[in-house]
JSON list of C-alpha atoms in Angstrom, two decimals:
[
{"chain": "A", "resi": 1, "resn": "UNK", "atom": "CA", "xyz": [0.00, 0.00, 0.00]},
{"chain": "A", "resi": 2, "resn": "UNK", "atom": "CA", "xyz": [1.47, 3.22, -0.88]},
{"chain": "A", "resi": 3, "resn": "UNK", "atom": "CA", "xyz": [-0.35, 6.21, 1.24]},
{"chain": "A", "resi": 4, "resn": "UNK", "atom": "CA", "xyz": [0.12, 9.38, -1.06]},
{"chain": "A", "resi": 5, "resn": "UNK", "atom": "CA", "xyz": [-0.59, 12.99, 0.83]},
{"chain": "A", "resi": 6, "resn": "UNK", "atom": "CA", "xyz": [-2.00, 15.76, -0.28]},
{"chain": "A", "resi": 7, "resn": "UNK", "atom": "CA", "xyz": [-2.28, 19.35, 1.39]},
{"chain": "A", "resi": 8, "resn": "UNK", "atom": "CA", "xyz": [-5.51, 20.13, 3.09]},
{"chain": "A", "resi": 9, "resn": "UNK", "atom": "CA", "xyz": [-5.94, 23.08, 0.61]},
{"chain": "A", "resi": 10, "resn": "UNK", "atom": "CA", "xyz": [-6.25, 20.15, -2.28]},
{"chain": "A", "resi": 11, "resn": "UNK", "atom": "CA", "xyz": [-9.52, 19.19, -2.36]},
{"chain": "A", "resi": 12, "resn": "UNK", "atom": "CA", "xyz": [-10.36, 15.37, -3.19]},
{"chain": "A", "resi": 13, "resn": "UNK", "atom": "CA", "xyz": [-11.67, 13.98, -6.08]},
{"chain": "A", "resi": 14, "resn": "UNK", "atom": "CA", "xyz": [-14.22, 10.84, -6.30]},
{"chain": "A", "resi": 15, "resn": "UNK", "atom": "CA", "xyz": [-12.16, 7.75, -6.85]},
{"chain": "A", "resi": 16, "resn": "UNK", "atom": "CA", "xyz": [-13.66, 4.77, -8.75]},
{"chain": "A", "resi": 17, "resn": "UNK", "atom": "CA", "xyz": [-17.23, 5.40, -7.74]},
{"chain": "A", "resi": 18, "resn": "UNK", "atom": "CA", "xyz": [-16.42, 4.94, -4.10]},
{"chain": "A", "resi": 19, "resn": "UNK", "atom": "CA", "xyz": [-18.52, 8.31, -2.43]},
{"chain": "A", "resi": 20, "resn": "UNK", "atom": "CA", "xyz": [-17.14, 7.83, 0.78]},
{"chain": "A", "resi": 21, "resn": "UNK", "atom": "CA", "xyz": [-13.64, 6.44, 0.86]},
{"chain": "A", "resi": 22, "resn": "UNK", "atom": "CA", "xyz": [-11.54, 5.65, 3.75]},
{"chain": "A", "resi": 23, "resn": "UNK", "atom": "CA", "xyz": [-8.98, 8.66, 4.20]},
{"chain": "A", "resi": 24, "resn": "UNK", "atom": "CA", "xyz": [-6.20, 9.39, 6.76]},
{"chain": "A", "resi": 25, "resn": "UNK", "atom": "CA", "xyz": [-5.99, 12.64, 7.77]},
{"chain": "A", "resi": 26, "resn": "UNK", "atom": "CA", "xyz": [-2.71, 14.51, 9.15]},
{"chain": "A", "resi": 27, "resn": "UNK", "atom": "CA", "xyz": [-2.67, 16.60, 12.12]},
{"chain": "A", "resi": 28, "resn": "UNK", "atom": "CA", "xyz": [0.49, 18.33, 13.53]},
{"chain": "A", "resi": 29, "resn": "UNK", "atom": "CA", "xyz": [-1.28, 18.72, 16.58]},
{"chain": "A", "resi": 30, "resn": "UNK", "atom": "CA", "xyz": [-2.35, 15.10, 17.74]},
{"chain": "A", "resi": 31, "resn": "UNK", "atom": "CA", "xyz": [-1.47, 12.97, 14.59]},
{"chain": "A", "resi": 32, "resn": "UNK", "atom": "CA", "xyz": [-3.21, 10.88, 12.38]},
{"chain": "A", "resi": 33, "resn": "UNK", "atom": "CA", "xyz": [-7.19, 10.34, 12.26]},
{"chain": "A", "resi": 34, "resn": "UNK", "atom": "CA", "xyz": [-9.06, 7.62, 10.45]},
{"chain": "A", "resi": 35, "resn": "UNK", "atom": "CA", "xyz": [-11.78, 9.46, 8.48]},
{"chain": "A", "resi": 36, "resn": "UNK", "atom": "CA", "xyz": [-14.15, 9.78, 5.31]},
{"chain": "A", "resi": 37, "resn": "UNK", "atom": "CA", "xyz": [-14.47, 11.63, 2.43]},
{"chain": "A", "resi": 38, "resn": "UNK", "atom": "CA", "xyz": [-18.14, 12.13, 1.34]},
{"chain": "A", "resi": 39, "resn": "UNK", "atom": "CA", "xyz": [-18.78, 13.22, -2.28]},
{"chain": "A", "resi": 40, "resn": "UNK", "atom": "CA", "xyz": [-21.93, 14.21, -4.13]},
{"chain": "A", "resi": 41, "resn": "UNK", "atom": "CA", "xyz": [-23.26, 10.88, -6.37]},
{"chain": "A", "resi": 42, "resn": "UNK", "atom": "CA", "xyz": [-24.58, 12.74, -8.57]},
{"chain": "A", "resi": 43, "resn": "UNK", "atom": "CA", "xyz": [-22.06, 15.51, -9.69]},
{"chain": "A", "resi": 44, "resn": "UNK", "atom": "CA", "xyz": [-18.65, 13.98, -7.84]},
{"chain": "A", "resi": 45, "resn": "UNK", "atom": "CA", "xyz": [-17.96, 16.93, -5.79]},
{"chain": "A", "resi": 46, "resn": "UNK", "atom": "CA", "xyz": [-16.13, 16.56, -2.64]},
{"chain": "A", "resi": 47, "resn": "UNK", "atom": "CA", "xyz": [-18.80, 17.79, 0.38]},
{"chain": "A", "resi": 48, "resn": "UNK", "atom": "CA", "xyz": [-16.77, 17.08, 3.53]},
{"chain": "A", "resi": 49, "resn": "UNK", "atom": "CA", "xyz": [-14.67, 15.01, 5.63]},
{"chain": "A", "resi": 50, "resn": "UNK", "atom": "CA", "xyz": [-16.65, 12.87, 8.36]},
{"chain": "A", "resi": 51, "resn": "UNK", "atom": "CA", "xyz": [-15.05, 10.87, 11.07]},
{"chain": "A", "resi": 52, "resn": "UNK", "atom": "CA", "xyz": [-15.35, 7.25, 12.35]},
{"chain": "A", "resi": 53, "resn": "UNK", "atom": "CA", "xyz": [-19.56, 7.76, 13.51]},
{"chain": "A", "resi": 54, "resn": "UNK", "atom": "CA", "xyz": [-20.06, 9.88, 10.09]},
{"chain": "A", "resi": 55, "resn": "UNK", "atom": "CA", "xyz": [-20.36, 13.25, 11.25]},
{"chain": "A", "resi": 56, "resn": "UNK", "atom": "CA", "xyz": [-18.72, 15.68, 9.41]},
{"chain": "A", "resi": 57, "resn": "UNK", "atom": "CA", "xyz": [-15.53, 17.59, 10.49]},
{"chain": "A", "resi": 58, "resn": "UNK", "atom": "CA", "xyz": [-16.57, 21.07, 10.70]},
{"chain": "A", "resi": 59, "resn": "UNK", "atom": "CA", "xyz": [-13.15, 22.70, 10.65]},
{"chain": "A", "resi": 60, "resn": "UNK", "atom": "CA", "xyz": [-10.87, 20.57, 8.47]},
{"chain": "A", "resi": 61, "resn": "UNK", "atom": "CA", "xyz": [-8.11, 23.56, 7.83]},
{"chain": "A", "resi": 62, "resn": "UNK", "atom": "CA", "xyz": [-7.23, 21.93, 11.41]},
{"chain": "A", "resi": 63, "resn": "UNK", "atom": "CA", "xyz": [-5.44, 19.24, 9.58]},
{"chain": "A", "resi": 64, "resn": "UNK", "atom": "CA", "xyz": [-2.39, 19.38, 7.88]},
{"chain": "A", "resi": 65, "resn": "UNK", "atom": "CA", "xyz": [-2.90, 16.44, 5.11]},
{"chain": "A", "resi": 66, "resn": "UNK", "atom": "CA", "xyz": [-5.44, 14.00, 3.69]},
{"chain": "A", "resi": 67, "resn": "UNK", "atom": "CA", "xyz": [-4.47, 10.71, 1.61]},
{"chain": "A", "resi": 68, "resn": "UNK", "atom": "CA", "xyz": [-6.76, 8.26, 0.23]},
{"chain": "A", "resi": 69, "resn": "UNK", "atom": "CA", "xyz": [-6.45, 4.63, 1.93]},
{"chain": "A", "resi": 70, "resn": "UNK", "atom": "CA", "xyz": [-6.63, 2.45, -0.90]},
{"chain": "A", "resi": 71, "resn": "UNK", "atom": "CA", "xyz": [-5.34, -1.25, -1.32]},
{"chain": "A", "resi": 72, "resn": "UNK", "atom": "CA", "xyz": [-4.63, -4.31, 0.84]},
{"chain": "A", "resi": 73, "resn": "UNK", "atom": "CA", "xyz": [-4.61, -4.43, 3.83]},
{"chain": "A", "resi": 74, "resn": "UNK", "atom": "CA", "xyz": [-7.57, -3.19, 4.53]},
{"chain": "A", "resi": 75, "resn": "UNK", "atom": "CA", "xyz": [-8.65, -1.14, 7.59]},
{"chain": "A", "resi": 76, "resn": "UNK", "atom": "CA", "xyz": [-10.49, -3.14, 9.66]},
{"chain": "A", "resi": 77, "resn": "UNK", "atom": "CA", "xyz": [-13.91, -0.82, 11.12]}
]
């Protein structure tokens, strides 16, 4: 698995179909956060980062980086 990061400021595009892929995020702060990225399934636009219980991040300029998690081994839920 190859984890790629992107700056916050990059927004994500829909990958494969997948509306709500697993993502890590990147905080200097306290580290890295298993998350979501939630897109529109009709248009593809990226709408917002959720956590773990699917409520959205309100604030996500908190966070340094976002990469897609993609690939074996899955992360178990």
């Amino acid at each position: 698995m190859i984890i790629n990061f992107k700056p916050i400021s990059q927004l994500p595009t829909v990958p494969e179909s997948d509306y709500s892929p697993e993502v890590l995020l990147y905080s200097s702060c306290d580290g890295y956060h298993l998350s979501h990225a939630f897109f529109c399934p009709v248009s593809g636009e990226f709408q917002h980062f959720a956590d773990f219980t699917e409520r959205k991040i309100e604030n996500p300029n908190n966070y340094k980086a976002w990469a897609f998690l993609t690939g074996e081994p899955e992360v178990i839920r």
